[in-house]
Structures are given as C-alpha cells and as structure tokens.
Amino acid sequence: VDGVAAYEDYQPAVYTRFHALTKLQNIARVVGRFEAGRGPDVLMLAELELNATPGKTPPNYAALLAQYAGVPLANLLGEKFTPEIADLPAEFLLLKALNDAGMTGYHVVIGDNITTAGSDRKQEMTCGVFTRFPVKRAISHPTLNARAILEVQVEVDGALLYLFANHWKSGAGDPEIEPTRVANARTLRTRLDQILRGDPHADIIIG
C-alpha cells in the first residue's frame, strides 16, 4: 500500500489502500471458514507481493502485532494511515487481517527472492507459509525463471513435518513455458529424493 509496485494493477491511480483492505478482509473471511473460525494450522501462499521498499532488518511480526493491537486493520488503512503503516509488508497486513478475525498464533515464513544462474526474469512475488507449529528451519530453493520453492520444516507433536510452498508457471504444454516448469519439478524432486534417502517415512506436504 505504499504505491511502489512492479505491476500496473497495483499503481496508486488504480489500486488504493481501500482495495487492499477489501482483498485482505475477503481472504480472512475465506480462511475463517476452516476449523470453526480458528483457521488452518498451516496456510501456504503462492503469491505474496515482494516488498519493493524493505527495511534494513526483517520485520518482527509479533512486535508489529503488539504495536497495532488496539487498532483494527480497517483503521490502519483508513483514518490512522501514515507513511509508517504504508511501509508495512503485505504479509504483515494479511497477518493482521487474520488476527483481527480471531485467527491468531501464526508464525510467518517468507521465501527469499532468489533464482538459479541463467534466469532472465526478475521475480516480483514470493511464496509464504503461515503456521502455528514451531518452525525448525526454512530454506528457499532457487529455480529457473520462477520464484523459489519455499521449504519450511515444522514440529508436530515431536515429529518433523516438511512443507513445500510452490508456484510453478502456468501453461502446461506451452513449449516456451515447459522448460521452466520442468526446472521447477526437478528442483523439488531433487530435494524430495534427498529427504527420503535420509528417512523413507518422512512426512511431507506439497502445496
């Protein structure tokens, strides 16, 4: 909502903070249909806009939630809107929307903006994982001309669960896109083989 975006769809002339508020509240409404309004314990996101104006240090989501605890998102993007609020990353605004709707306790992991050597396309989106399970490790796996595959290892009742958030290119069968999709698949398959060699019974969820 700071007006800095690579896509024309999100330029200030056509996309305001009130559009963002509607989108965030709609997402929260849909996510809130699960687990009797509590929301799922794992939420994988394939398209989060990368922060084009990041701060010098990664955001402290818990501290930000505490800072804005008494102010609903509608007010943050309305009468309370300031340059500081404009600078908040998209994933925090979503976390705040979920929190306002009673869906709390999420840890947020965002994929790194990295691609393999030979890539010729800058990425403007990333994958993310919101989870209530303790996060043990997070790894971004670069792949050709596409956003990195985000691996998040969480602990569930003392056992390790591997989560993979993917966003492969659309257009299966398109001769121009297929090499990128194959590269995505190869990146994921290589990592899965590595995990399964170490533990053939590993628990894995691929989104």
Short mmCIF file of C-alpha atoms in Angstrom, two decimals:
data_model
loop_
_atom_site.label_atom_id
_atom_site.label_comp_id
_atom_site.label_asym_id
_atom_site.label_seq_id
_atom_site.Cartn_x
_atom_site.Cartn_y
_atom_site.Cartn_z
CA VAL A 1 0.00 0.00 0.00
CA ASP A 2 2.99 2.32 -0.29
CA GLY A 3 2.30 2.67 -4.02
CA VAL A 4 5.57 1.04 -5.02
CA ALA A 5 4.84 -1.99 -7.19
CA ALA A 6 6.07 -3.56 -10.38
CA TYR A 7 2.59 -4.36 -11.67
CA GLU A 8 0.38 -1.72 -13.28
CA ASP A 9 -2.59 -3.27 -11.46
CA TYR A 10 -1.17 -2.04 -8.14
CA GLN A 11 -0.23 1.52 -9.03
CA PRO A 12 -1.87 4.18 -6.79
CA ALA A 13 -4.04 5.56 -9.60
CA VAL A 14 -5.97 2.29 -9.88
CA TYR A 15 -5.25 0.43 -6.63
CA THR A 16 -5.82 2.15 -3.31
CA ARG A 17 -5.37 1.03 0.27
CA PHE A 18 -9.14 0.51 0.38
CA HIS A 19 -8.85 -2.02 -2.44
CA ALA A 20 -6.14 -3.73 -0.37
CA LEU A 21 -8.39 -3.72 2.70
CA THR A 22 -11.22 -5.39 0.77
CA LYS A 23 -8.85 -8.05 -0.56
CA LEU A 24 -7.35 -8.75 2.89
CA GLN A 25 -10.74 -8.97 4.59
CA ASN A 26 -12.04 -11.30 1.86
CA ILE A 27 -9.05 -13.60 2.35
CA ALA A 28 -9.62 -13.62 6.12
CA ARG A 29 -13.29 -14.42 5.58
CA VAL A 30 -12.47 -17.44 3.40
CA VAL A 31 -9.68 -18.72 5.65
CA GLY A 32 -12.00 -18.33 8.65
CA ARG A 33 -14.35 -20.96 7.22
CA PHE A 34 -11.91 -23.64 8.38
CA GLU A 35 -11.66 -25.13 11.87
CA ALA A 36 -14.78 -23.39 13.17
CA GLY A 37 -13.35 -19.93 12.58
CA ARG A 38 -9.93 -20.70 14.03
CA GLY A 39 -8.34 -21.12 10.61
CA PRO A 40 -5.99 -23.90 9.49
CA ASP A 41 -2.76 -24.67 11.34
CA VAL A 42 -0.87 -24.43 8.05
CA LEU A 43 -1.59 -21.91 5.31
CA MET A 44 0.58 -21.99 2.19
CA LEU A 45 0.57 -18.91 0.00
CA ALA A 46 1.77 -18.92 -3.60
CA GLU A 47 1.57 -15.19 -4.41
CA LEU A 48 2.70 -12.61 -1.90
CA GLU A 49 3.97 -9.36 -3.33
CA LEU A 50 7.63 -8.83 -2.50
CA ASN A 51 8.29 -5.70 -0.51
CA ALA A 52 9.85 -3.30 -3.02
CA THR A 53 10.96 -0.99 -0.19
CA PRO A 54 12.21 -3.35 2.55
CA GLY A 55 13.72 -2.08 5.79
CA LYS A 56 17.28 -2.74 6.90
CA THR A 57 16.15 -5.63 9.14
CA PRO A 58 13.50 -8.32 8.64
CA PRO A 59 10.11 -7.40 10.12
CA ASN A 60 9.33 -8.58 13.65
CA TYR A 61 5.74 -9.71 13.11
CA ALA A 62 4.98 -10.35 16.79
CA ALA A 63 6.22 -6.90 17.76
CA LEU A 64 4.19 -5.30 14.97
CA LEU A 65 1.05 -7.14 16.07
CA ALA A 66 1.62 -5.88 19.61
CA GLN A 67 2.25 -2.34 18.38
CA TYR A 68 -1.02 -2.22 16.45
CA ALA A 69 -3.04 -4.50 18.76
CA GLY A 70 -5.63 -1.86 19.60
CA VAL A 71 -6.16 -0.65 16.05
CA PRO A 72 -8.24 -2.71 13.57
CA LEU A 73 -6.82 -3.11 10.08
CA ALA A 74 -9.68 -1.03 8.68
CA ASN A 75 -8.46 1.89 10.78
CA LEU A 76 -4.79 1.28 9.93
CA LEU A 77 -5.64 1.58 6.24
CA GLY A 78 -8.20 4.32 6.91
CA GLU A 79 -8.12 7.21 9.34
CA LYS A 80 -4.90 6.06 11.07
CA PHE A 81 -2.95 5.65 7.83
CA THR A 82 0.60 7.01 7.99
CA PRO A 83 3.84 6.59 5.97
CA GLU A 84 4.96 4.08 8.62
CA ILE A 85 1.86 1.96 8.03
CA ALA A 86 2.26 2.35 4.26
CA ASP A 87 5.70 0.76 4.59
CA LEU A 88 4.41 -2.43 6.25
CA PRO A 89 4.92 -5.56 4.10
CA ALA A 90 1.97 -7.34 2.51
CA GLU A 91 2.38 -10.46 4.65
CA PHE A 92 2.02 -8.42 7.84
CA LEU A 93 -1.19 -6.81 6.58
CA LEU A 94 -2.55 -10.31 5.93
CA LEU A 95 -1.40 -11.50 9.35
CA LYS A 96 -3.17 -8.50 10.90
CA ALA A 97 -6.37 -9.25 8.95
CA LEU A 98 -6.33 -12.85 10.21
CA ASN A 99 -5.55 -11.70 13.73
CA ASP A 100 -8.44 -9.21 13.71
CA ALA A 101 -10.74 -12.06 12.63
CA GLY A 102 -9.66 -14.22 15.61
CA MET A 103 -7.11 -16.34 13.76
CA THR A 104 -4.03 -15.99 15.92
CA GLY A 105 -0.78 -17.75 16.76
CA TYR A 106 0.75 -17.85 13.30
CA HIS A 107 4.47 -17.89 12.60
CA VAL A 108 5.25 -16.26 9.23
CA VAL A 109 7.92 -17.53 6.84
CA ILE A 110 8.56 -15.74 3.55
CA GLY A 111 10.60 -17.14 0.64
CA ASP A 112 13.83 -15.48 -0.44
CA ASN A 113 13.91 -13.67 -3.77
CA ILE A 114 16.45 -15.93 -5.47
CA THR A 115 16.61 -17.75 -8.81
CA THR A 116 19.16 -20.05 -10.42
CA ALA A 117 22.01 -18.88 -12.60
CA GLY A 118 20.78 -18.37 -16.14
CA SER A 119 17.45 -16.88 -15.07
CA ASP A 120 16.47 -13.82 -17.05
CA ARG A 121 13.32 -12.77 -15.23
CA LYS A 122 13.14 -10.72 -12.05
CA GLN A 123 10.63 -12.02 -9.52
CA GLU A 124 8.05 -9.66 -8.02
CA MET A 125 6.16 -12.27 -5.99
CA THR A 126 7.19 -14.87 -3.45
CA CYS A 127 5.77 -17.86 -1.62
CA GLY A 128 4.95 -17.85 2.07
CA VAL A 129 3.84 -20.13 4.89
CA PHE A 130 1.77 -19.17 7.91
CA THR A 131 1.83 -21.92 10.55
CA ARG A 132 1.03 -22.41 14.21
CA PHE A 133 3.54 -25.24 14.50
CA PRO A 134 7.04 -24.38 15.76
CA VAL A 135 9.31 -23.62 12.81
CA LYS A 136 12.59 -25.54 12.95
CA ARG A 137 14.11 -24.47 9.64
CA ALA A 138 13.28 -22.63 6.41
CA ILE A 139 15.05 -23.00 3.07
CA SER A 140 14.41 -21.26 -0.25
CA HIS A 141 15.30 -23.46 -3.23
CA PRO A 142 16.09 -21.34 -6.32
CA THR A 143 14.73 -22.48 -9.65
CA LEU A 144 14.93 -21.26 -13.24
CA ASN A 145 12.93 -18.11 -14.08
CA ALA A 146 10.45 -18.71 -11.27
CA ARG A 147 10.00 -17.85 -7.63
CA ALA A 148 11.95 -20.04 -5.25
CA ILE A 149 10.32 -23.13 -3.77
CA LEU A 150 9.93 -22.49 -0.04
CA GLU A 151 10.63 -25.42 2.28
CA VAL A 152 9.54 -24.97 5.89
CA GLN A 153 10.26 -27.67 8.46
CA VAL A 154 7.89 -27.62 11.42
CA GLU A 155 7.49 -29.77 14.52
CA VAL A 156 4.16 -31.52 15.07
CA ASP A 157 3.83 -33.47 18.33
CA GLY A 158 7.57 -34.03 18.40
CA ALA A 159 7.78 -35.18 14.77
CA LEU A 160 9.22 -33.29 11.80
CA LEU A 161 6.85 -32.24 9.01
CA TYR A 162 8.19 -30.88 5.71
CA LEU A 163 6.10 -28.20 3.99
CA PHE A 164 6.80 -27.12 0.41
CA ALA A 165 5.13 -23.96 -0.93
CA ASN A 166 5.40 -23.87 -4.73
CA HIS A 167 4.27 -21.58 -7.51
CA TRP A 168 5.06 -23.11 -10.87
CA LYS A 169 4.42 -21.32 -14.13
CA SER A 170 1.01 -21.84 -15.68
CA GLY A 171 0.64 -23.05 -19.24
CA ALA A 172 1.47 -26.74 -19.09
CA GLY A 173 2.36 -27.94 -22.58
CA ASP A 174 3.34 -24.46 -23.77
CA PRO A 175 6.72 -25.07 -25.46
CA GLU A 176 8.06 -21.73 -24.17
CA ILE A 177 6.97 -22.29 -20.56
CA GLU A 178 7.56 -26.02 -20.24
CA PRO A 179 11.34 -25.81 -19.63
CA THR A 180 10.67 -23.56 -16.63
CA ARG A 181 8.03 -25.94 -15.29
CA VAL A 182 10.38 -28.91 -15.77
CA ALA A 183 13.09 -26.99 -13.90
CA ASN A 184 10.62 -26.36 -11.05
CA ALA A 185 9.78 -30.05 -10.93
CA ARG A 186 13.44 -31.07 -11.00
CA THR A 187 14.29 -28.69 -8.13
CA LEU A 188 11.51 -30.15 -5.99
CA ARG A 189 12.21 -33.78 -6.97
CA THR A 190 15.90 -33.43 -6.12
CA ARG A 191 15.10 -32.14 -2.64
CA LEU A 192 12.42 -34.80 -2.02
CA ASP A 193 14.84 -37.57 -3.00
CA GLN A 194 17.39 -36.16 -0.58
CA ILE A 195 14.88 -36.15 2.29
CA LEU A 196 13.54 -39.62 1.51
CA ARG A 197 17.01 -41.13 1.33
CA GLY A 198 17.51 -39.99 4.91
CA ASP A 199 14.02 -41.04 6.05
CA PRO A 200 11.80 -43.10 3.70
CA HIS A 201 8.85 -42.41 6.03
CA ALA A 202 9.28 -38.64 6.20
CA ASP A 203 6.05 -36.63 6.48
CA ILE A 204 5.79 -34.21 3.57
CA ILE A 205 3.08 -31.84 2.34
CA ILE A 206 3.47 -30.19 -1.06
CA GLY A 207 1.39 -27.14 -1.85
#
